[in-house]
Short mmCIF file of C-alpha atoms (C1' of nucleotides) in Angstrom, two decimals:
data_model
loop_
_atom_site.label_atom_id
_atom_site.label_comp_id
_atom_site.label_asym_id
_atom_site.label_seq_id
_atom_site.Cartn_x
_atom_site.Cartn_y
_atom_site.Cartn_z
CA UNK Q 1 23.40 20.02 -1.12
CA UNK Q 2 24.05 16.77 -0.19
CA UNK Q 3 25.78 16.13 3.26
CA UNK Q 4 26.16 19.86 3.24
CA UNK Q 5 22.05 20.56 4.11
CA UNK Q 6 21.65 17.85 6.97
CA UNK Q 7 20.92 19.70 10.02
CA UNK Q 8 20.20 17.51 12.83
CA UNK Q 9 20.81 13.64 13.05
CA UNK Q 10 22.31 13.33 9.97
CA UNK Q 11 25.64 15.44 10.34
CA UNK Q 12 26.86 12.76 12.58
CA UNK Q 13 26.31 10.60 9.82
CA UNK Q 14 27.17 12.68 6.83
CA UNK Q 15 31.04 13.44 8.58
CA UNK Q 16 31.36 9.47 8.70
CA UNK Q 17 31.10 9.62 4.75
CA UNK Q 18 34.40 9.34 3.10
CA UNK Q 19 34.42 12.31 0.48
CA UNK Q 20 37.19 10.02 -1.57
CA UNK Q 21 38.11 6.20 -2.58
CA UNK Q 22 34.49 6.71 -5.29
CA UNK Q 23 34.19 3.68 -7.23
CA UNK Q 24 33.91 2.42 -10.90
CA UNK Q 25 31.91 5.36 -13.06
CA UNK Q 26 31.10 7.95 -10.69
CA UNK Q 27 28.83 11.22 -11.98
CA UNK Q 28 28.24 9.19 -15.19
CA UNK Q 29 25.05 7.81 -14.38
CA UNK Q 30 24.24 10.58 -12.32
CA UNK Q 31 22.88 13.01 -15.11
CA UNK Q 32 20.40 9.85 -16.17
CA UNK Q 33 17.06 10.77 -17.24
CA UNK Q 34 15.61 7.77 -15.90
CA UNK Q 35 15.93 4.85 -19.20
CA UNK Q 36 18.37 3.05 -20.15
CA UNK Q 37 19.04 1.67 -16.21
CA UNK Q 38 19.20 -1.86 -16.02
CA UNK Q 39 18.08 -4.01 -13.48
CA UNK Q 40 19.64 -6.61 -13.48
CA UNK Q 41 17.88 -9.40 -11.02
CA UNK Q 42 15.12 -7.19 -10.69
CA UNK Q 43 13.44 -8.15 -14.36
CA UNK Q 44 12.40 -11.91 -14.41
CA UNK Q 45 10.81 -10.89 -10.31
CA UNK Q 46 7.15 -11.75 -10.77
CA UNK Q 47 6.65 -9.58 -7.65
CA UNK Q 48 8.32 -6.25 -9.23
CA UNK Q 49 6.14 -6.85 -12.49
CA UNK Q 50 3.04 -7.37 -10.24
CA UNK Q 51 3.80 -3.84 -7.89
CA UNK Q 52 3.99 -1.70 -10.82
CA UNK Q 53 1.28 -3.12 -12.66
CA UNK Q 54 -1.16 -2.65 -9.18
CA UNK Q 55 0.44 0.50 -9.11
CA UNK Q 56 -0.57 1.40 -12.67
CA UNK Q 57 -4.02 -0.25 -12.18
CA UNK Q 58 -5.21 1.32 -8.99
CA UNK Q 59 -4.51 4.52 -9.82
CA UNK Q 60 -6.14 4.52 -13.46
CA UNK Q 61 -9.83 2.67 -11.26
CA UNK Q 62 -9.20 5.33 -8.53
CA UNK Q 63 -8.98 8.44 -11.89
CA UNK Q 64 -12.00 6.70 -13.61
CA UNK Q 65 -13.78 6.87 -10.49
CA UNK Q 66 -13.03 10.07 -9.50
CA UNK Q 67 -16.66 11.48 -10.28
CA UNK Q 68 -17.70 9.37 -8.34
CA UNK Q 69 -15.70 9.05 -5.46
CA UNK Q 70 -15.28 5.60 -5.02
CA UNK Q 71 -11.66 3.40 -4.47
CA UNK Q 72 -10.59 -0.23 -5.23
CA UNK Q 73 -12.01 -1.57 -1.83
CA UNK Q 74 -15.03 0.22 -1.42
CA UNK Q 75 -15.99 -0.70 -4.83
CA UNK Q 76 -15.16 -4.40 -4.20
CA UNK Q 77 -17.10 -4.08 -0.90
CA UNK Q 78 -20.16 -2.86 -2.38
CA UNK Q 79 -20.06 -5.48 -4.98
CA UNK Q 80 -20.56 -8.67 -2.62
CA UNK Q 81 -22.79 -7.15 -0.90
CA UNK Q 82 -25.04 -6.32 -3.87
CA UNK Q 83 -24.55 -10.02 -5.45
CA UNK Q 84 -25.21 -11.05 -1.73
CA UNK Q 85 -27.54 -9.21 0.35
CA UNK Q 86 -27.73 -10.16 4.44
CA UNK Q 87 -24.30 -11.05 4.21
CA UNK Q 88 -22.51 -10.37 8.06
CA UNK Q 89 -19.51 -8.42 8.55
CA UNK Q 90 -17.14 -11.25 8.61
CA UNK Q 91 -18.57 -13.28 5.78
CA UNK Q 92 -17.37 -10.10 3.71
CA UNK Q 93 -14.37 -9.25 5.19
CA UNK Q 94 -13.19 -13.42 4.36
CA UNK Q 95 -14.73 -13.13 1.05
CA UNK Q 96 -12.27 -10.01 0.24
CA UNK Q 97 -9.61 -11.09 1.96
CA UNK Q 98 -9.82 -7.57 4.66
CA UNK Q 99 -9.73 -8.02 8.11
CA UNK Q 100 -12.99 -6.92 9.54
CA UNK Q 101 -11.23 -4.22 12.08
CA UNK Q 102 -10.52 -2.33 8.48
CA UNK Q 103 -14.29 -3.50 7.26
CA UNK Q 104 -15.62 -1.05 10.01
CA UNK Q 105 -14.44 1.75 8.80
CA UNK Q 106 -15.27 1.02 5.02
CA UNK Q 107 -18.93 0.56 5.79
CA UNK Q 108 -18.93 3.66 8.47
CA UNK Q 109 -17.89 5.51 5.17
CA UNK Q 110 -20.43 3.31 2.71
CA UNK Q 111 -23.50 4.23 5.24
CA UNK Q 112 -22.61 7.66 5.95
CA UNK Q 113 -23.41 8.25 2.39
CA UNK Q 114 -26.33 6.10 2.72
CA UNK Q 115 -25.25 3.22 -0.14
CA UNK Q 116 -25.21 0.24 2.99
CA UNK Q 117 -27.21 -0.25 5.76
CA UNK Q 118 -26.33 -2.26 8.71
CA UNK Q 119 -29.56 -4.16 9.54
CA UNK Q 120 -29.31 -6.60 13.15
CA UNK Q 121 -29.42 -9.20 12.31
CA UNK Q 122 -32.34 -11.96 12.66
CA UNK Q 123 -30.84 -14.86 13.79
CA UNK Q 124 -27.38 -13.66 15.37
CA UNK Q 125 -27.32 -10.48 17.62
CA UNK Q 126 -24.33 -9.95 17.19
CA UNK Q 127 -24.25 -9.18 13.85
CA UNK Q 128 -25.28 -7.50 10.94
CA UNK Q 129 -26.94 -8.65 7.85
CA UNK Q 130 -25.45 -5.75 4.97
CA UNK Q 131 -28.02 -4.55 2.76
CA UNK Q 132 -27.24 -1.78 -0.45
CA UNK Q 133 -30.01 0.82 0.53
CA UNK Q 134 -32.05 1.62 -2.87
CA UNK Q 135 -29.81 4.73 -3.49
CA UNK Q 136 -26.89 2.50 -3.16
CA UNK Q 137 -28.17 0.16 -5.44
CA UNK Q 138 -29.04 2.83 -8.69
CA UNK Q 139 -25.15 4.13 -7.53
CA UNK Q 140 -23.47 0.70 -8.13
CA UNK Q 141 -24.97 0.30 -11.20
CA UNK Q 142 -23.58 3.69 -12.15
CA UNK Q 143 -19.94 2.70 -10.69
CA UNK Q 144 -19.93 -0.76 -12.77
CA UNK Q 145 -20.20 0.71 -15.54
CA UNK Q 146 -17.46 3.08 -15.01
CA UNK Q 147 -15.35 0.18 -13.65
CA UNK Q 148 -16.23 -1.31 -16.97
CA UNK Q 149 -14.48 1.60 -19.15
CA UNK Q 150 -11.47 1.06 -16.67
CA UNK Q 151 -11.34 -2.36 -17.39
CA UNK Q 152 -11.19 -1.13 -21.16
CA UNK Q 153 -8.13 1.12 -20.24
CA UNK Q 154 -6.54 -2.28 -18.83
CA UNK Q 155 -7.42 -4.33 -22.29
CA UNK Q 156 -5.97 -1.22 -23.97
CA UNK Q 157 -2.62 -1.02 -22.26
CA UNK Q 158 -1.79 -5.28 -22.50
CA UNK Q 159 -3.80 -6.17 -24.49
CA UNK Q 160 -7.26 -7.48 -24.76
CA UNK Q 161 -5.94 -11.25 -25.07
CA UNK Q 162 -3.75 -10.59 -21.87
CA UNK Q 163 -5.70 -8.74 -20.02
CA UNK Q 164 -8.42 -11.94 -19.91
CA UNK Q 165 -5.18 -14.70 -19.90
CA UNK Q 166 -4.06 -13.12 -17.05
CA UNK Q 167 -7.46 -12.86 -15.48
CA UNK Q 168 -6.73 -16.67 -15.67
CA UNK Q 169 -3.55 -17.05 -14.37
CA UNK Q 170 -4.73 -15.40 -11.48
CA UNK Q 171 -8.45 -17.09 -10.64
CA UNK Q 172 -6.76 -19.37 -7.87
CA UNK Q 173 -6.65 -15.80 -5.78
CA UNK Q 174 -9.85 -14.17 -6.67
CA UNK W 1 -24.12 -6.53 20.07
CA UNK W 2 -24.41 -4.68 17.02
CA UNK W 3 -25.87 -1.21 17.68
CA UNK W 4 -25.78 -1.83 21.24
CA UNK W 5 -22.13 -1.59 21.81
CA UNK W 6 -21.81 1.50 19.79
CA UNK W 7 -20.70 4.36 22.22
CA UNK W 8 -20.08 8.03 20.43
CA UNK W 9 -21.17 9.04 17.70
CA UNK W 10 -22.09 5.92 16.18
CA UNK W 11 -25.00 5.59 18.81
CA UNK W 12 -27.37 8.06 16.46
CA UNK W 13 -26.55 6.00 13.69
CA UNK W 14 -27.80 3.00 14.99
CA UNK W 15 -31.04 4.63 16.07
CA UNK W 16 -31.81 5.70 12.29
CA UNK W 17 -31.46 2.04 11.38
CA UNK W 18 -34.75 0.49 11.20
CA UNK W 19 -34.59 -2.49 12.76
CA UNK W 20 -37.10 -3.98 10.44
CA UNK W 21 -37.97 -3.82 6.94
CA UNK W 22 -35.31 -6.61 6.37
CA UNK W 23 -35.27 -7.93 2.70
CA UNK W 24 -34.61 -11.21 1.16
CA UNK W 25 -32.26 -13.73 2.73
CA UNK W 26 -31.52 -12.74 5.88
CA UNK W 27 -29.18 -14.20 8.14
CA UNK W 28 -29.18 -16.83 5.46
CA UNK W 29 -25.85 -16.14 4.90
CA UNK W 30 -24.66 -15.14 8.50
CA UNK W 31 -23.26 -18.25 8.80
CA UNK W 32 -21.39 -18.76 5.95
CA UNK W 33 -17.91 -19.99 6.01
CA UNK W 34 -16.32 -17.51 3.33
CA UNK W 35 -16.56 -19.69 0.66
CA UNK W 36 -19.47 -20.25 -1.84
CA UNK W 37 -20.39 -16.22 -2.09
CA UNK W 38 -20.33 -14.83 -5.53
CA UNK W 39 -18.08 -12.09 -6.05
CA UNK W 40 -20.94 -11.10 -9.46
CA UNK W 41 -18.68 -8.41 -11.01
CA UNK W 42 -15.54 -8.36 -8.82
CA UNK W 43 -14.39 -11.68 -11.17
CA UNK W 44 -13.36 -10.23 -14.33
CA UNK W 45 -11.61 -7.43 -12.46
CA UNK W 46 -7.94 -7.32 -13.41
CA UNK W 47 -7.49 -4.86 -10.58
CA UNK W 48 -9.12 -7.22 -8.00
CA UNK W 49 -6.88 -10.24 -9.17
CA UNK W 50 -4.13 -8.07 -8.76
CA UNK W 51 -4.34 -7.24 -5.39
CA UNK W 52 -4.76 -10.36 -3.74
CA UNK W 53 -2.10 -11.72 -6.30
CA UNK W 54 0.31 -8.98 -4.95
CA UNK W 55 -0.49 -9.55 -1.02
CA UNK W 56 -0.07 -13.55 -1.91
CA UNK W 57 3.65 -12.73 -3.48
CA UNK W 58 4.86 -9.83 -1.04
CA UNK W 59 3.91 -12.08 2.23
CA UNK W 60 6.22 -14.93 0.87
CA UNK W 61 8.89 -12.59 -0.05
CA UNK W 62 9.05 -11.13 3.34
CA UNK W 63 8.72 -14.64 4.65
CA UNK W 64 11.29 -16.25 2.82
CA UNK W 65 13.80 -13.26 3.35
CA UNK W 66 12.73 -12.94 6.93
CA UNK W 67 15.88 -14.26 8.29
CA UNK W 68 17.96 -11.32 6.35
CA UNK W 69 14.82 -9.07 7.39
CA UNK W 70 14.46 -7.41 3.57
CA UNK W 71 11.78 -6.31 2.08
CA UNK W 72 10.68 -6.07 -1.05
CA UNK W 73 11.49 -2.77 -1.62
CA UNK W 74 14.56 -2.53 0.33
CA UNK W 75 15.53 -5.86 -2.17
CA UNK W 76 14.59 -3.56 -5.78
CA UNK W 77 16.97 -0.38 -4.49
CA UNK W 78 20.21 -2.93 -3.75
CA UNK W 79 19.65 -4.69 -6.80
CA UNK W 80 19.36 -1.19 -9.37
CA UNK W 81 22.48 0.16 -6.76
CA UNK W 82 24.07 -3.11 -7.40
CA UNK W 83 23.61 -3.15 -11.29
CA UNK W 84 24.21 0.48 -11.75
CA UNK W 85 27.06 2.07 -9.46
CA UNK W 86 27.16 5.94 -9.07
CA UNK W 87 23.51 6.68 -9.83
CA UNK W 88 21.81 9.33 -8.19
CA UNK W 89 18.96 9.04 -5.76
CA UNK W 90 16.76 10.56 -8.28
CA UNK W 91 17.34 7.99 -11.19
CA UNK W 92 17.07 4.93 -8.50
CA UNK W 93 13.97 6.78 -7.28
CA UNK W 94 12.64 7.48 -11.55
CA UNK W 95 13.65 4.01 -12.31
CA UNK W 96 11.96 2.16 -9.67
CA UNK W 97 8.75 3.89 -9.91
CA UNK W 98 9.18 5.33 -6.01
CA UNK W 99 9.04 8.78 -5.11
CA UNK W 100 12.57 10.52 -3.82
CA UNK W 101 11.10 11.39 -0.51
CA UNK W 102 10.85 7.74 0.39
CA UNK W 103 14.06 6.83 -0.98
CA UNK W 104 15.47 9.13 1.38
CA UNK W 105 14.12 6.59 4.47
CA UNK W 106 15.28 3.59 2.31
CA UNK W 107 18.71 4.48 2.07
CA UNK W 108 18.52 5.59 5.68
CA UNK W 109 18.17 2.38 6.56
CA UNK W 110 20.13 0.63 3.99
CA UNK W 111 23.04 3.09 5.39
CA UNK W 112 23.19 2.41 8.72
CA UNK W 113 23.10 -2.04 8.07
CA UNK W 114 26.03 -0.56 5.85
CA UNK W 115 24.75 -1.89 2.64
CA UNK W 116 24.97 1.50 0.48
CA UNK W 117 27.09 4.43 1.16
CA UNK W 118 26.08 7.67 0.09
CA UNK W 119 29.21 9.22 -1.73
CA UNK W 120 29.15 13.49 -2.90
CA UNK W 121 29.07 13.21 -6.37
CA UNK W 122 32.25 14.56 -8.09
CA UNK W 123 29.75 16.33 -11.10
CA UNK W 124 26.85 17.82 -9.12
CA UNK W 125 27.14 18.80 -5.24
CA UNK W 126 23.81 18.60 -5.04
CA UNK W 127 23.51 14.27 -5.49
CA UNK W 128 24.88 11.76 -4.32
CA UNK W 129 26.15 8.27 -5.80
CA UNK W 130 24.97 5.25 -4.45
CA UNK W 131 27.44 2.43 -4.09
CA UNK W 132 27.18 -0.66 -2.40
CA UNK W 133 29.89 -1.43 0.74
CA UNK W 134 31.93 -4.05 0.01
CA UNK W 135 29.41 -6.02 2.97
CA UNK W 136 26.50 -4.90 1.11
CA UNK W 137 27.77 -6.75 -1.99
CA UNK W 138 28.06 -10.07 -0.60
CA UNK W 139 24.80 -9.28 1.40
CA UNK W 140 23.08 -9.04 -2.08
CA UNK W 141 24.31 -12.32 -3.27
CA UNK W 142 22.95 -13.91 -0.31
CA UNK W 143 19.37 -11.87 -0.99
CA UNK W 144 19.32 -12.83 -4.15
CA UNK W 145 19.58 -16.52 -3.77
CA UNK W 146 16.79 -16.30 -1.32
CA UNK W 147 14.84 -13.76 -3.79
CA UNK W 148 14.99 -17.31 -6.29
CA UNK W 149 13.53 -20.02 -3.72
CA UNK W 150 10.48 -17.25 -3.53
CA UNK W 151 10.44 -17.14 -6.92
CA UNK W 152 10.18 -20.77 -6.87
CA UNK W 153 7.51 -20.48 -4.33
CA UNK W 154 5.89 -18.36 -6.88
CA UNK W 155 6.19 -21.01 -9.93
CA UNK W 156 4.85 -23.70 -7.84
CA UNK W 157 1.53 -21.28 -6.89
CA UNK W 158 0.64 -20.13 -10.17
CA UNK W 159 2.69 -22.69 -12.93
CA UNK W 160 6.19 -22.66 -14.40
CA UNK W 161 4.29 -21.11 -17.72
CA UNK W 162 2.15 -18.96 -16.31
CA UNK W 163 4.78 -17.24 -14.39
CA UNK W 164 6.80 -16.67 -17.48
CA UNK W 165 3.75 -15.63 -19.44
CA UNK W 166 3.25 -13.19 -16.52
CA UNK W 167 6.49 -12.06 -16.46
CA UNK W 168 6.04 -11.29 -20.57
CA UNK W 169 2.37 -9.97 -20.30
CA UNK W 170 3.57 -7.07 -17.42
CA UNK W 171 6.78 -6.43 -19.42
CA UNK W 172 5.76 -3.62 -20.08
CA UNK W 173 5.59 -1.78 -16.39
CA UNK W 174 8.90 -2.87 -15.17
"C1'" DG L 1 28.33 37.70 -14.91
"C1'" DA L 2 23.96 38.21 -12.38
"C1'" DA L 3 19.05 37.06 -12.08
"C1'" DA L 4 15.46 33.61 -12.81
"C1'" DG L 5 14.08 29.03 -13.09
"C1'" DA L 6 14.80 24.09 -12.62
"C1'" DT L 7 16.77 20.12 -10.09
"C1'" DT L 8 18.30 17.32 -5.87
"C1'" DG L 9 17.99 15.74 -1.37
"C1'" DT L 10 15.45 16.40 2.72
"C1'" DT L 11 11.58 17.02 6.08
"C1'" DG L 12 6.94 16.88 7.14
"C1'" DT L 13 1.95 15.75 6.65
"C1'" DT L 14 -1.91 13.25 4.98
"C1'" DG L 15 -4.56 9.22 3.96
"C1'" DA L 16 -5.21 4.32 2.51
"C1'" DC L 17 -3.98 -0.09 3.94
"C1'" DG L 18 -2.50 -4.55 6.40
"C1'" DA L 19 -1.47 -6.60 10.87
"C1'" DC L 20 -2.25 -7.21 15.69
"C1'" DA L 21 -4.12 -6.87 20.19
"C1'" DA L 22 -7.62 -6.00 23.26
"C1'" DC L 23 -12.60 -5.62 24.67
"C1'" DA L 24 -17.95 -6.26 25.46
"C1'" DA L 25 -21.81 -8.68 23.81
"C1'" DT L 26 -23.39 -12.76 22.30
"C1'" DT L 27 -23.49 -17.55 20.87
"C1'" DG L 28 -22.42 -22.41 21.22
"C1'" DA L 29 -20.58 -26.39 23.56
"C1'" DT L 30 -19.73 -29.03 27.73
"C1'" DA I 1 -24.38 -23.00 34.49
"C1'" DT I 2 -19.85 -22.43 32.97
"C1'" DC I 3 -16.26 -21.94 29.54
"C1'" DA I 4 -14.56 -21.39 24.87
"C1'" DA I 5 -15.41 -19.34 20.45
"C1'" DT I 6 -17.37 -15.74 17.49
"C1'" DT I 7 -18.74 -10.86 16.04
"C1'" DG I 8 -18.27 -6.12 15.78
"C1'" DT I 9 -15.58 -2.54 17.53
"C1'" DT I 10 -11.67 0.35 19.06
"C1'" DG I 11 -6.98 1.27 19.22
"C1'" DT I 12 -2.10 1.17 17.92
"C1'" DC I 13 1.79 0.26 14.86
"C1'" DG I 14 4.32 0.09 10.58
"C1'" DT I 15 4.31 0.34 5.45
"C1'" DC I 16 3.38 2.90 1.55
"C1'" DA I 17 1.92 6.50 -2.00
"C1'" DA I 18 1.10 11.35 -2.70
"C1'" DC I 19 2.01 16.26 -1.80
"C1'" DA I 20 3.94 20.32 -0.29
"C1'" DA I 21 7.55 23.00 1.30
"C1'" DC I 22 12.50 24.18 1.87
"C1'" DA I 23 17.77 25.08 1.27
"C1'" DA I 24 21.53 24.09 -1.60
"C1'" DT I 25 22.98 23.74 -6.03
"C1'" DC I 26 22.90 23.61 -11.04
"C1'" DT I 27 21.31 25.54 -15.58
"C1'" DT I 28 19.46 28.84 -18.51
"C1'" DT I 29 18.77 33.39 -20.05
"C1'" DC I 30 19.52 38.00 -20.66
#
DNA sequence: GAAAGATTGTTGTTGACGACAACAATTGAT
DNA sequence: ATCAATTGTTGTCGTCAACAACAATCTTTC
């Protein structure tokens, strides 16, 4: 369709197209299934490499954890707070690097299905101290382990050597 | 204020919580200043590592090409356009690892800074090919020295060799 | 050559996420 | 006692991935 489907906005724009004067090797690539593309600049970009690798990674954690029901950030969430109970809001939201505005609505989630409890705290009204209730508990022993086999999908796909250098590499941001 | 400045619906909530029944260390670590909490499992995540890795390098990209106002993803589409004239918005969109309906907006945007033209294809009337304007070329020089000082920025973060072995370890995604 | 199916660009919606700005309650410092 | 800082909360904005639908067009099949 092209220019030819544009209904609203973009028939002003469309007309300003010049149909002619193409370029170089028009229609060759166009019929590309995808490989053979080079990119130039784009390979030796740490930050390209590290997208589609987050890309890769997330969505094989958020499949292994589909039983479950669990993403990235709730998981990590639920993981400080069960290696450090009575933490406050904003103790975990530094730790993770979240802003606490988003930490709200993780843990509105997290104690609707009764795996944290917000308990005032003792010392400082205004905050909380986060507890894992005991259900929570027995379910992030059940999500570590599938974390676990997802970590195994990582060691399978670089390597197992990688996987733990690049753990390495990347310690200064953990 | 904790449960007192809950409004709505969170009011009932906060009247479930049992104010007492508080275990271990509370409020020991209200006060903490972000540092010195174990993260137990999180460490050892690739996925974790990742992310913060990822926000680290896409904040200094968008800082250090602030002035031309690109962004990472804006950078990846000029530089495959760039490398490979005439390909269709599906193969940029295959090759990149981003889905076509978000290209669309991309190149929206790319079009009107007249960076990329969209041209009719000459083979199929239903693509088009994606060239760079003549201003979009010398625009991409300029991007891509600045793309190499936050590379730099990157080398100096994580090491000269660890950035290469990175680069070699996620070879594989890109 | 016509019908059926696949592809391409487009529009729209949804939800997760990061960033920012306000606000009330509370704490801490002066 | 007053003023600044902190904590949790609410809200908005913009980015991004994922889907679903659609019209135009190409390709395949009979």
């Amino acid at each position: 369709m092209a220019s030819k489907q544009k209904t609203s906005r973009k028939a002003a724009a469309a007309a300003i197209r010049r149909p002619r004067a193409r370029a170089a090797n028009d229609g060759a690539y166009a019929g590309d299934t995808g490989d053979d593309i080079g990119l130039d600049a784009l390979v030796g970009h740490a930050g390209y490499a590290v997208r589609r690798f987050q890309l890769w990674i997330f969505q094989d954690f958020i499949k292994t954890l589909a039983t479950v029901d669990i993403r990235p950030t709730q998981y990590s969430v639920m993981t400080v707070i069960g290696a450090n109970p009575g933490l406050s809001q904003m103790a975990v939201a530094k730790r993770l690097g979240i802003e606490r505005a988003r930490l709200v609505h993780l843990l509105d989630s997290l104690e609707e299905r009764d795996f944290v409890s917000r308990i005032p705290s003792a010392t400082d009204r205004r905050s909380h101290a986060l507890h894992l209730t005991t259900r929570g508990k027995t379910a992030l022993a059940q999500f570590k382990r599938l974390a676990a086999e997802h970590e195994r999908h990582v060691a399978e796909k670089i390597g197992k050597e990688n996987r733990e250098r690049l753990l390495q590499i990347l310690a200064c941001f953990t």
